[in-house]
mmCIF file of C-alpha atoms and ligand atoms in Angstrom:
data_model
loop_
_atom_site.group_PDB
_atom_site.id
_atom_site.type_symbol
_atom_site.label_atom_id
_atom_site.label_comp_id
_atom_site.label_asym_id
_atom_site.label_seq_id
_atom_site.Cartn_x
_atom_site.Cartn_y
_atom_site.Cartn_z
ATOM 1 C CA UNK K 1 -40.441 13.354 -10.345
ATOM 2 C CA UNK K 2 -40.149 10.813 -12.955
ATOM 3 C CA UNK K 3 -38.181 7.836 -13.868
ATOM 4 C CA UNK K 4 -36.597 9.935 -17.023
ATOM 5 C CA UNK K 5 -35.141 12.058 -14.371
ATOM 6 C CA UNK K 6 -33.013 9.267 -12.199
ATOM 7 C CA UNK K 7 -30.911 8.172 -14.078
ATOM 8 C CA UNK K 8 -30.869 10.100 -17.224
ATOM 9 C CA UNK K 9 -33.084 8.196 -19.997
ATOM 10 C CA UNK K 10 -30.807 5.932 -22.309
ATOM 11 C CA UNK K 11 -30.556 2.783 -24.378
ATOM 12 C CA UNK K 12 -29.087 2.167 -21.130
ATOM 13 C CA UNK K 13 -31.540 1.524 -18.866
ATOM 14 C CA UNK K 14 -33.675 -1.621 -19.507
ATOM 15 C CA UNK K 15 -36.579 -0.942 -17.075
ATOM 16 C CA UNK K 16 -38.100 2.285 -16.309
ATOM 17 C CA UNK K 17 -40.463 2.762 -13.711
ATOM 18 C CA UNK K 18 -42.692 5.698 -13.431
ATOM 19 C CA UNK K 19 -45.267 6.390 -10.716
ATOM 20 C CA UNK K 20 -46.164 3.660 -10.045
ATOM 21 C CA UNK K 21 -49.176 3.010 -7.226
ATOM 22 C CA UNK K 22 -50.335 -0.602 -6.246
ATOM 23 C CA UNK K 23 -53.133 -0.510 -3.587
ATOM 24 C CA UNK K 24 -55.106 -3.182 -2.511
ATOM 25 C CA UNK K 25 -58.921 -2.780 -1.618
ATOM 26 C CA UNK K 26 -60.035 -3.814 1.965
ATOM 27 C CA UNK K 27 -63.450 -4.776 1.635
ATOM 28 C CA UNK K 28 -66.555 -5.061 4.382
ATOM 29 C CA UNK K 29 -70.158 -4.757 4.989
ATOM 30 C CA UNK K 30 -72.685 -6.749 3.829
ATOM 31 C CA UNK K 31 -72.343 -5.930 0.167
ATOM 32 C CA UNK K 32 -68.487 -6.336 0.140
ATOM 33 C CA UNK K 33 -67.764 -3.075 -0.853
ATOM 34 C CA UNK K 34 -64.418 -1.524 -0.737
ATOM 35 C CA UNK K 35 -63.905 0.640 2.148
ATOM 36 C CA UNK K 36 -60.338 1.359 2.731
ATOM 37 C CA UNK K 37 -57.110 0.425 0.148
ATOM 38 C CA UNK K 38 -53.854 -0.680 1.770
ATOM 39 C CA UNK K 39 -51.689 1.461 -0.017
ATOM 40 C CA UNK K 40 -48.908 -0.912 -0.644
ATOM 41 C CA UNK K 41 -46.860 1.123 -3.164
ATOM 42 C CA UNK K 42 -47.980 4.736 -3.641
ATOM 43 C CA UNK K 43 -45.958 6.340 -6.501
ATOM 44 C CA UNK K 44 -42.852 4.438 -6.982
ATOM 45 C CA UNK K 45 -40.101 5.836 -9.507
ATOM 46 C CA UNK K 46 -36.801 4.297 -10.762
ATOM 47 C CA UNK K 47 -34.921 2.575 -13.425
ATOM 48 C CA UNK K 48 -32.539 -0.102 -14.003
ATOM 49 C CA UNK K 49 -29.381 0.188 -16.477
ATOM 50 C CA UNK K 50 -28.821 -3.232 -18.419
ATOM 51 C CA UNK K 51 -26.491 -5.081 -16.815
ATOM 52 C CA UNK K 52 -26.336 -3.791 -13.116
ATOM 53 C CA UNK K 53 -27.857 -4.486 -9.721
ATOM 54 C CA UNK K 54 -30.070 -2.855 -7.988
ATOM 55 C CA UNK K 55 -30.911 -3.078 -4.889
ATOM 56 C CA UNK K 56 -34.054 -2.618 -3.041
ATOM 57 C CA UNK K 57 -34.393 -2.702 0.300
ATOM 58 C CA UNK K 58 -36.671 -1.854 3.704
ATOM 59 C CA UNK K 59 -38.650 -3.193 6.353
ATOM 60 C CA UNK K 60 -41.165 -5.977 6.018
ATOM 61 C CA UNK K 61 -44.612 -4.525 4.466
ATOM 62 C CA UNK K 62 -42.603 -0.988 3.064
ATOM 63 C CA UNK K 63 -43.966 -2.243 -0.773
ATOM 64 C CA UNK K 64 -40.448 -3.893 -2.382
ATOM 65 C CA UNK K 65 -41.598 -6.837 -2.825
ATOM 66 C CA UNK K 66 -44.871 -5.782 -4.369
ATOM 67 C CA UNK K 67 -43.171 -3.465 -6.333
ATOM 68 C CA UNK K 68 -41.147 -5.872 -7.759
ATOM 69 C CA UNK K 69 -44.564 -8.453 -8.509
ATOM 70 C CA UNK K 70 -45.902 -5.584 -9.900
ATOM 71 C CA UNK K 71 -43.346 -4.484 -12.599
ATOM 72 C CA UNK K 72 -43.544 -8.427 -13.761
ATOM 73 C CA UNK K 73 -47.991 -7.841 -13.725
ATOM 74 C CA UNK K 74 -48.079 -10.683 -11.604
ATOM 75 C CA UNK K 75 -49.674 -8.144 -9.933
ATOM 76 C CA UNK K 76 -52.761 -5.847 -11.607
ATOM 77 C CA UNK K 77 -51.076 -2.116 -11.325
ATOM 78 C CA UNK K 78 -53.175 0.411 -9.822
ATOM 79 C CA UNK K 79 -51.574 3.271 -11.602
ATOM 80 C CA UNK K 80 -48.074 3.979 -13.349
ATOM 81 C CA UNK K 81 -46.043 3.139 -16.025
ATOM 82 C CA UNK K 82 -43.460 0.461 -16.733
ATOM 83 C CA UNK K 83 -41.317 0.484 -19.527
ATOM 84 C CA UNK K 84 -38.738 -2.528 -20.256
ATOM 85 C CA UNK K 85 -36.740 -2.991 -22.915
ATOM 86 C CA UNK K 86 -38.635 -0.082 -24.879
ATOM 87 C CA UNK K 87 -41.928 -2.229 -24.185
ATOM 88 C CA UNK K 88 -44.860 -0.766 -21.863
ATOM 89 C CA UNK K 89 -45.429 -3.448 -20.002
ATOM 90 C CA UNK K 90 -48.993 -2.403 -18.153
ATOM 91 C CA UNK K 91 -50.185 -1.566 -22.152
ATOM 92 C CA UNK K 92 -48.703 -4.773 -23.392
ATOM 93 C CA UNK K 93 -51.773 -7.494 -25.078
ATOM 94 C CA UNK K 94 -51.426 -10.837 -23.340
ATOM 95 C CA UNK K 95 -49.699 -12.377 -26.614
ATOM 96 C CA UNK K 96 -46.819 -9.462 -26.106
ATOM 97 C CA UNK K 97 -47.196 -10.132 -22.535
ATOM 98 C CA UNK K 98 -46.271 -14.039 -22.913
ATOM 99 C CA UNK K 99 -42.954 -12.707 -24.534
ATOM 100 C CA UNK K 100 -42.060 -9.947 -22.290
ATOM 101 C CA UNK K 101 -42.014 -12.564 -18.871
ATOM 102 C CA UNK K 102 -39.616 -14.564 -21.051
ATOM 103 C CA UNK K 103 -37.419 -11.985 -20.409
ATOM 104 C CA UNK K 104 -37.813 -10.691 -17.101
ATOM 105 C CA UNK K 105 -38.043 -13.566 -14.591
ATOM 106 C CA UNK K 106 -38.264 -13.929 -10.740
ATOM 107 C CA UNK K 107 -36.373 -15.838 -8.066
ATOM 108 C CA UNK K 108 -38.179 -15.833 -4.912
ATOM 109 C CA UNK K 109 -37.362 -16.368 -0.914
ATOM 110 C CA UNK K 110 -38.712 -19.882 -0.778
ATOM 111 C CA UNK K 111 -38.137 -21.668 -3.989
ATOM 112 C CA UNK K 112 -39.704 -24.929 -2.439
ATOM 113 C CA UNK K 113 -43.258 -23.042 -2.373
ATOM 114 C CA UNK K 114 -42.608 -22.745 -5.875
ATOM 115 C CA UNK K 115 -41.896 -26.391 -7.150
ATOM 116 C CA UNK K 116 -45.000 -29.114 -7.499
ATOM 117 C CA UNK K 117 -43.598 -31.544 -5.065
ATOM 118 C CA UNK K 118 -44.873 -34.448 -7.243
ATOM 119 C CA UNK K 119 -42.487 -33.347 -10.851
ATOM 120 C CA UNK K 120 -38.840 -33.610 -10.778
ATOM 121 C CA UNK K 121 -36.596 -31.191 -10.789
ATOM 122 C CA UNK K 122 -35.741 -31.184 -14.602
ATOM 123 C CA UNK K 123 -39.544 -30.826 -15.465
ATOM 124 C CA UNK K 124 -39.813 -27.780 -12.976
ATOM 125 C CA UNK K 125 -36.725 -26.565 -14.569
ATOM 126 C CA UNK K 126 -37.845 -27.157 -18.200
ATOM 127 C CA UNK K 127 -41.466 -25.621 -17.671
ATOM 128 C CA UNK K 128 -40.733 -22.292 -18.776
ATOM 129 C CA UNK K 129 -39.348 -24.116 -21.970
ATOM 130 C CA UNK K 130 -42.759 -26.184 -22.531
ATOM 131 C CA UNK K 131 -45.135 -22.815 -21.756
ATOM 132 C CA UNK K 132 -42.901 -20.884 -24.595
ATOM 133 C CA UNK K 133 -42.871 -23.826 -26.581
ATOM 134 C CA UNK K 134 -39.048 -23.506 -26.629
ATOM 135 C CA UNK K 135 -36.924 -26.113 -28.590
ATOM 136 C CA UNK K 136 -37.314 -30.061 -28.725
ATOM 137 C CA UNK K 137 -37.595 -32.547 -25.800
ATOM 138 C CA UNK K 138 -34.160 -33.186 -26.258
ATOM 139 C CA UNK K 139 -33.181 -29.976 -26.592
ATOM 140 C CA UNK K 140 -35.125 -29.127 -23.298
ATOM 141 C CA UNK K 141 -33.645 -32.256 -21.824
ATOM 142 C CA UNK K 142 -29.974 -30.523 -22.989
ATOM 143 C CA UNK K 143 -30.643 -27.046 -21.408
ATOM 144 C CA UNK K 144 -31.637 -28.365 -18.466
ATOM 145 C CA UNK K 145 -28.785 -30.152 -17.695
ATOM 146 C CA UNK K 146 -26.598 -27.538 -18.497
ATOM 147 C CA UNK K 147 -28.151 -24.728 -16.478
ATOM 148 C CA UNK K 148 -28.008 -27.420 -13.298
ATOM 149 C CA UNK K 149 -24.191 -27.422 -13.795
ATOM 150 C CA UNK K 150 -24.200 -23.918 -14.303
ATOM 151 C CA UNK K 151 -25.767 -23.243 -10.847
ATOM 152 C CA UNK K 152 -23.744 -26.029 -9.174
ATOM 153 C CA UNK K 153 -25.531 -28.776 -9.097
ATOM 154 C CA UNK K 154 -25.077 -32.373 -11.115
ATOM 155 C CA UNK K 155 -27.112 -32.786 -14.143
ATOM 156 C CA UNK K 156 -28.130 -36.119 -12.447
ATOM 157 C CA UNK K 157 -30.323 -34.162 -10.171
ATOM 158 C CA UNK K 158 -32.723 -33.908 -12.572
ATOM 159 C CA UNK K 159 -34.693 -36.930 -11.861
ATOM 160 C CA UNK K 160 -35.065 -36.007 -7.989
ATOM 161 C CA UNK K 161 -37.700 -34.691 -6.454
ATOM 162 C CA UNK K 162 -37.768 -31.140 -4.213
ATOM 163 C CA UNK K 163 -37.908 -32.844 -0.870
ATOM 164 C CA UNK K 164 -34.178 -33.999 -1.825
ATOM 165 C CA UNK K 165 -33.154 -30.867 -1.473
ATOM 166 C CA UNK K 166 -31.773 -28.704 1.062
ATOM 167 C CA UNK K 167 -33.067 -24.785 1.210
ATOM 168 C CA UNK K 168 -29.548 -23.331 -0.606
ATOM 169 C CA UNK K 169 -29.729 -26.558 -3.369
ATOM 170 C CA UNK K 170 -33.575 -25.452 -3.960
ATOM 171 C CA UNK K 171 -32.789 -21.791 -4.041
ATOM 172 C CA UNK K 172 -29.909 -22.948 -7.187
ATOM 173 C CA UNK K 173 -32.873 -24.685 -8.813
ATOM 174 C CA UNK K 174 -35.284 -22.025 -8.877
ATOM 175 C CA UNK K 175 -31.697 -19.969 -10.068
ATOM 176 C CA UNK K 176 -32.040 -22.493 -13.110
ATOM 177 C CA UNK K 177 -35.336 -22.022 -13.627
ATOM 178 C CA UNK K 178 -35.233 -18.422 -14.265
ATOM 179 C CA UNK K 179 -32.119 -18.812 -16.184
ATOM 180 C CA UNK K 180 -33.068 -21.459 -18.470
ATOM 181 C CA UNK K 181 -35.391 -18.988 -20.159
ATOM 182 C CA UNK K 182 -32.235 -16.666 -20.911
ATOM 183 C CA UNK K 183 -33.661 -13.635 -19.428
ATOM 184 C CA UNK K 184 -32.463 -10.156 -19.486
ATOM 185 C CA UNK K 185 -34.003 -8.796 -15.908
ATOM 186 C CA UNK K 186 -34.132 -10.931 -12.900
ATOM 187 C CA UNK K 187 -36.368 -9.549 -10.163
ATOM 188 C CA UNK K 188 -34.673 -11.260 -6.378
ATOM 189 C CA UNK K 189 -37.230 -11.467 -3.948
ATOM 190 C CA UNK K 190 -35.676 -11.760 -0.841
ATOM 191 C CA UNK K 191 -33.454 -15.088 -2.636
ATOM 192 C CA UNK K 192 -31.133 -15.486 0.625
ATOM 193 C CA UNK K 193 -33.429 -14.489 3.024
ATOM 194 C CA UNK K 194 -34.784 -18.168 4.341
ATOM 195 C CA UNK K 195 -31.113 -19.455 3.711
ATOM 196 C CA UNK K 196 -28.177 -19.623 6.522
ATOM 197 C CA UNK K 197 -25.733 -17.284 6.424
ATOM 198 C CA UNK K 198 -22.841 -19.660 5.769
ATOM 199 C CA UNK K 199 -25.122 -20.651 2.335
ATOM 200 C CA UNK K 200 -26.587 -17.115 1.998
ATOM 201 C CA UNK K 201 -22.703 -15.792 0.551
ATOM 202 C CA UNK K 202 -22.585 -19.104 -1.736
ATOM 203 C CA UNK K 203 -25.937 -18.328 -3.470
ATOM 204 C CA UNK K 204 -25.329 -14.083 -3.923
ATOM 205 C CA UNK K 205 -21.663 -15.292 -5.361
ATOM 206 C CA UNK K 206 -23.397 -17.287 -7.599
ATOM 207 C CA UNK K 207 -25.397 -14.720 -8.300
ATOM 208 C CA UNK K 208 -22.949 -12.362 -9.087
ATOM 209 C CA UNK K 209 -20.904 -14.915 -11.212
ATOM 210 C CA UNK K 210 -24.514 -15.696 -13.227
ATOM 211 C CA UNK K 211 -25.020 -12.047 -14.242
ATOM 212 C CA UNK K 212 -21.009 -11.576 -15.429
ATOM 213 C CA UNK K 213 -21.541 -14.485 -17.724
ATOM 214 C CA UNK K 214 -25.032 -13.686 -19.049
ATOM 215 C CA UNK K 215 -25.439 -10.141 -18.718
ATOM 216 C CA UNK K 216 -28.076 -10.241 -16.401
ATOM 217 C CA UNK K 217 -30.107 -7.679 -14.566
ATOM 218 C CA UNK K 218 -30.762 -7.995 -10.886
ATOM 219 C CA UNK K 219 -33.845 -6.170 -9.113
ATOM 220 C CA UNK K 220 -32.562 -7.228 -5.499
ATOM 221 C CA UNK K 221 -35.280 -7.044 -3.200
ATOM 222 C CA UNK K 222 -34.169 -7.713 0.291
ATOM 223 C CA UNK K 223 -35.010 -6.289 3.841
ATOM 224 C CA UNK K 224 -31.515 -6.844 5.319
ATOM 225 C CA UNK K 225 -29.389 -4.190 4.092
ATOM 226 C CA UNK K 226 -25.542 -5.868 4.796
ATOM 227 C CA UNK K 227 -26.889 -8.416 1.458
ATOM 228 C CA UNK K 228 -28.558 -5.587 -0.912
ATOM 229 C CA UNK K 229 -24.652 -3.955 0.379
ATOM 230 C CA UNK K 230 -22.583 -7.343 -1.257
ATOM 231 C CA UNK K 231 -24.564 -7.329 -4.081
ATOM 232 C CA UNK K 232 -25.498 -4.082 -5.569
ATOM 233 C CA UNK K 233 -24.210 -1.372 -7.460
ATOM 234 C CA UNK K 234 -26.924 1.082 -6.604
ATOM 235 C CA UNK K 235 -29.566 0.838 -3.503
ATOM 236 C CA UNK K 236 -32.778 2.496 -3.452
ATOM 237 C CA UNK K 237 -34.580 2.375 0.217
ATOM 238 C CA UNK K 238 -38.175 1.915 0.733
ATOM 239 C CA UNK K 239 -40.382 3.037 3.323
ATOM 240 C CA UNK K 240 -43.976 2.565 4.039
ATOM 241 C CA UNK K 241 -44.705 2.310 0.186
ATOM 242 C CA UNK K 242 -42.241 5.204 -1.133
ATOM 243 C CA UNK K 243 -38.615 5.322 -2.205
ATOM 244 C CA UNK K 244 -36.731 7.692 0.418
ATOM 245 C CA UNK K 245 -33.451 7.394 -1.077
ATOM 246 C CA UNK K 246 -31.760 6.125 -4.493
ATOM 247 C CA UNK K 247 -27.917 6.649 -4.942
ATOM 248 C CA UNK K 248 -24.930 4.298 -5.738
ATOM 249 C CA UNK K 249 -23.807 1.773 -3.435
ATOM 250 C CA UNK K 250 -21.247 3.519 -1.966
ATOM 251 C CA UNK K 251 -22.487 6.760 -1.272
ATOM 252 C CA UNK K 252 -25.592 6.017 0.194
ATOM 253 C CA UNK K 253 -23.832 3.748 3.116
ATOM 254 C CA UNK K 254 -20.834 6.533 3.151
ATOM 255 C CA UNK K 255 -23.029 9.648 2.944
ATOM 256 C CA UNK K 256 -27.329 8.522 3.199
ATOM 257 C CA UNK K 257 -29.174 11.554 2.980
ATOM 258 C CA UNK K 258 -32.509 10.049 4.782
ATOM 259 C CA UNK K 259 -32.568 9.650 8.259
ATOM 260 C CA UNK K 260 -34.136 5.946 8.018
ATOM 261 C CA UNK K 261 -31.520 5.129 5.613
ATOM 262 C CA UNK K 262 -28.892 6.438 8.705
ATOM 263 C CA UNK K 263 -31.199 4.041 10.972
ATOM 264 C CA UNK K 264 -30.344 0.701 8.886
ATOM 265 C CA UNK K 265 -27.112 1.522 8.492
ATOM 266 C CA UNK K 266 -26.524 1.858 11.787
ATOM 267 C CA UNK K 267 -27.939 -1.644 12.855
ATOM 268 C CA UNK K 268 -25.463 -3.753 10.412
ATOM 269 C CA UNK K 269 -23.144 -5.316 12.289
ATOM 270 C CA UNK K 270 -19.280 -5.048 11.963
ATOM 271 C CA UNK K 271 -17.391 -7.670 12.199
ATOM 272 C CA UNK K 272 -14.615 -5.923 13.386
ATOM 273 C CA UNK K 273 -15.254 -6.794 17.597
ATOM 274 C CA UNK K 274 -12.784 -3.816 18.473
ATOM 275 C CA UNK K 275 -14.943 -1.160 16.547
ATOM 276 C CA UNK K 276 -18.444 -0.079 17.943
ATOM 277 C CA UNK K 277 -21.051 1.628 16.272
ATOM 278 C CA UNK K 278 -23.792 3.441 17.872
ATOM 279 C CA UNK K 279 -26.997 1.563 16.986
ATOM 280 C CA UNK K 280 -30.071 3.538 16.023
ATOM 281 C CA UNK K 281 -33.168 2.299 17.735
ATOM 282 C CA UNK K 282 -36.445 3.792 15.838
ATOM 283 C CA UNK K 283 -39.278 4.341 18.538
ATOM 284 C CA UNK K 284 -42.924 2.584 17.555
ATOM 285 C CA UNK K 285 -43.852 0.451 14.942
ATOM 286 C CA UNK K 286 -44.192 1.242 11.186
ATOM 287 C CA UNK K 287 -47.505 2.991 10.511
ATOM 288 C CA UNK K 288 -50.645 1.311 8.380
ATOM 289 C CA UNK K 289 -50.136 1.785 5.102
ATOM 290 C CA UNK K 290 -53.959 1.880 5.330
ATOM 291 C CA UNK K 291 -53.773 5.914 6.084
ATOM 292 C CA UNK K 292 -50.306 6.501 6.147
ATOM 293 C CA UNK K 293 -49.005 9.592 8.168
ATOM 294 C CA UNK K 294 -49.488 13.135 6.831
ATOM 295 C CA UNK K 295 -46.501 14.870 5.401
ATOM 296 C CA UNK K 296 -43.481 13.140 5.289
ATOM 297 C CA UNK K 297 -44.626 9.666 6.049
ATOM 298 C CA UNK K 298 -41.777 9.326 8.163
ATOM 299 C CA UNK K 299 -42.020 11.755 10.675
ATOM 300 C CA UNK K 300 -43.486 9.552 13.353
ATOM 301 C CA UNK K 301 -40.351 7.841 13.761
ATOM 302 C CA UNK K 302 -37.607 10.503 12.799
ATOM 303 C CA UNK K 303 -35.497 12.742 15.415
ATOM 304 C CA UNK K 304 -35.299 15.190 12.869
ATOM 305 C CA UNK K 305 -39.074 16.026 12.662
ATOM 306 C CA UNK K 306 -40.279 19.397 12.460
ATOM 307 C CA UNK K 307 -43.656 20.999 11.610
ATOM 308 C CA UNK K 308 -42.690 21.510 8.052
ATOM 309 C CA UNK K 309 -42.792 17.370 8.167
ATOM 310 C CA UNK K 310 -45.821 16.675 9.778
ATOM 311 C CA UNK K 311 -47.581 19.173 6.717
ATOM 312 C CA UNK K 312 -45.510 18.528 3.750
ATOM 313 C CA UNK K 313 -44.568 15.396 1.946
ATOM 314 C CA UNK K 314 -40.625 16.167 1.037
ATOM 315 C CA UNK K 315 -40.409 15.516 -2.798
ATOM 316 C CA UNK K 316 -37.778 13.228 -3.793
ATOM 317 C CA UNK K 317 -35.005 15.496 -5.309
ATOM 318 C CA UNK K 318 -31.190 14.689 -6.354
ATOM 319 C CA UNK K 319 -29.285 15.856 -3.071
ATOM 320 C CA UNK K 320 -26.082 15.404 -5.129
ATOM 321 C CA UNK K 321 -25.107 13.663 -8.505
ATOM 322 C CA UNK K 322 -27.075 10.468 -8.530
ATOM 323 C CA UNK K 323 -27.950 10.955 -4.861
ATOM 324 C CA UNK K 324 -31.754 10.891 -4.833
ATOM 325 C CA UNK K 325 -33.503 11.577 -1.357
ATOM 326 C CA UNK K 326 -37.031 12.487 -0.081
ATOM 327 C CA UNK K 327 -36.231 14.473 2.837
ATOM 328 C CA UNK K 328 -36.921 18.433 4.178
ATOM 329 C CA UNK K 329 -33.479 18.183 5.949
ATOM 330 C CA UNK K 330 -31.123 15.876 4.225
ATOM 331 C CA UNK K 331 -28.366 18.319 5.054
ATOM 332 C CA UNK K 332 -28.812 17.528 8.553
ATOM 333 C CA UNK K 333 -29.083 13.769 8.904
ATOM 334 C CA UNK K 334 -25.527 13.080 9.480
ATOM 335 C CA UNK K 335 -26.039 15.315 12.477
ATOM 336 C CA UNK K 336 -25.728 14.165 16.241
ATOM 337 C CA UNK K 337 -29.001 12.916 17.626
ATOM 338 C CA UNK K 338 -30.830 14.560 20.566
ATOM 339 C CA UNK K 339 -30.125 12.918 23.821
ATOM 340 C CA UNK K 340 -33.498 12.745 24.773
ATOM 341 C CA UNK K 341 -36.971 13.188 24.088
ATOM 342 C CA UNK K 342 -36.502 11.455 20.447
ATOM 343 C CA UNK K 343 -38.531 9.690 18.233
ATOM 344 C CA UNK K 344 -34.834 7.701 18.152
ATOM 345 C CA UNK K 345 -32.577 6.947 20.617
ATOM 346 C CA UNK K 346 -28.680 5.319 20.425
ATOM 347 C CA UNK K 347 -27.881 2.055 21.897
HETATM 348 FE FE1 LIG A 1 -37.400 13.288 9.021
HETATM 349 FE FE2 LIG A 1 -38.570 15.498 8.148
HETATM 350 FE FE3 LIG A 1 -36.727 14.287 6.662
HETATM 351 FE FE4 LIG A 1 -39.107 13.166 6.995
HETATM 352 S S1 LIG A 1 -38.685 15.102 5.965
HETATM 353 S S2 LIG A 1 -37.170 12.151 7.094
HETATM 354 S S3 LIG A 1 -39.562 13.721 9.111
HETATM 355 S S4 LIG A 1 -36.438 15.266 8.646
#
């Protein structure tokens, strides 16, 4: 499948992503040669309408976050094709490169690893503007101060260093830092992840408020599913370098047609203490993506397996309108599980 086919190709959508494969060599031997690849994404399709959220979410090492490094090329692609904004990104000269990460910007899970301890905040902030060559020192001086209040924090701040900071005031200043360059696409990575909870709602409202007032675009990479949930307006899940399931926000937690999507749902809490859900406990660990499993890559892992899994990969096919899902028995997933002998068992 392609990215033309989910969702229909428009003006609409701002990035398109088709196929795309990042692998990373493992070398060895005495000559360094390369004798495995990790495949860390492994033919990756969706796009992104202007203005809404997506959501992209899984366990640690599934690919999202090297998806998301490798739509910006701050990764080398190993195959695939980007489009943004009618651009092809991985075809794009450096010169047309410069201009295209003006407009598509990254937040990441620990801003502080981010910021040169030794500059203040206001020339971290303004560094974007200097690289472009965007506008005069004053002006600079202007838009930084501005973008501080706009992410809640005083203009005064500027002259402080990052150590001033706590983790949710650093996470708003690497939120300015993107912004300042008026982007259209911001790719998340993780942005709440290293925060408390009590801050982690304060920075995704700001979030949301951001992208009403500047028509943003969120890529919202995150492994915790309850925050890609408050945030987006469509979720596509990840597993072991693929996309399992794409569909709006709502279906896919009311109806997921992928067992593993079933799985994270099931471990979100509710804060409700009189309601219980039954918990879905997935046996083993997540394969190498070094040689993932044959067949649906999956299987390992999924009560639902059956021979047809083990041999064939399940293409990823709409289920229902919008409802994209790679899986040989979607129709089923919503089923009771087994009570024993699982790859999954309840809790
Ligand atoms: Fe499970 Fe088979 Fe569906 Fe894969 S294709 S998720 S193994 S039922």
């Amino acid at each position: 499948m392609t990215a033309s086919a989910q969702p229909k190709q428009s003006k609409d959508m701002l990035i398109e992503v088709d196929n795309l494969v990042k692998y990373f060599p493992i070398k060895g031997g005495l000559l360094r040669r390369t004798i495995a690849q990790v495949k860390a994404v492994d033919g990756v399709s969706f796009a992104v309408r202007r203005g809404e959220t997506l959501g992209l979410v899984g366990e640690s090492g599934c690919g999202k976050t090297t998806t998301g490094r490798t739509i910006l090329r701050l990764e080398q692609p190993t195959g695939g094709k980007v489009i943004f904004d009618g651009k092809d990104v991985f075809a794009a000269p450096s010169s047309q490169l410069k201009a295209l990460r003006r407009d598509m910007q990254i937040i990441f899970q620990d801003p502080y690893s981010s910021l040169d301890p030794r500059v203040t905040i206001g020339e971290s902030i303004a560094e974007g503007l200097v690289i472009h060559n965007l506008g005069s020192p004053k002006e600079r001086v202007a838009k930084v101060r501005q973008m501080l209040a706009k992410v809640g924090l005083h203009p005064s701040h500027m002259q402080r260093f990052p150590h001033e900071f706590s983790g949710g005031q650093r996470q708003r200043i690497g939120i300015a830092r993107a912004l300042v360059m008026e982007p259209k696409l911001i790719v998340c990575d993780e942005p709440v992840s290293a925060l408390d909870v009590s801050i982690q709602s304060q920075v995704l409202n700001l979030l949301r408020r951001l992208q009403g007032e500047f028509g943003l675009t969120y890529l919202f990479i995150a492994h915790n599913l309850s925050v890609v949930e408050h945030i987006s307006d469509r979720v596509g899940v990840m597993y072991l370098g693929k996309l399992v399931e794409l569909a709006d926000r709502e279906d896919l937690f009311r109806d997921p047609k992928h067992p593993y999507t079933r799985a994270l749902i099931s471990a979100i809490p509710i804060p409700d203490p009189t309601i219980r859900r039954e918990r879905i406990i997935l046996q083993g660990d997540v394969p190498s993506p070094v040689n993932p499993p044959s067949g649906c890559r999956f299987h390992p892992r999924c009560w639902l397996a059956r021979d047809i899994c083990r041999q064939v990969d399940p293409p990823f096919e709409e289920k229902a309108s919008g409802h994209w899902a790679a899986c040989h028995f979607s129709d089923k997933v919503e089923e009771p599980l087994p009570k024993s002998g699982a790859a999954a068992t309840l809790a």
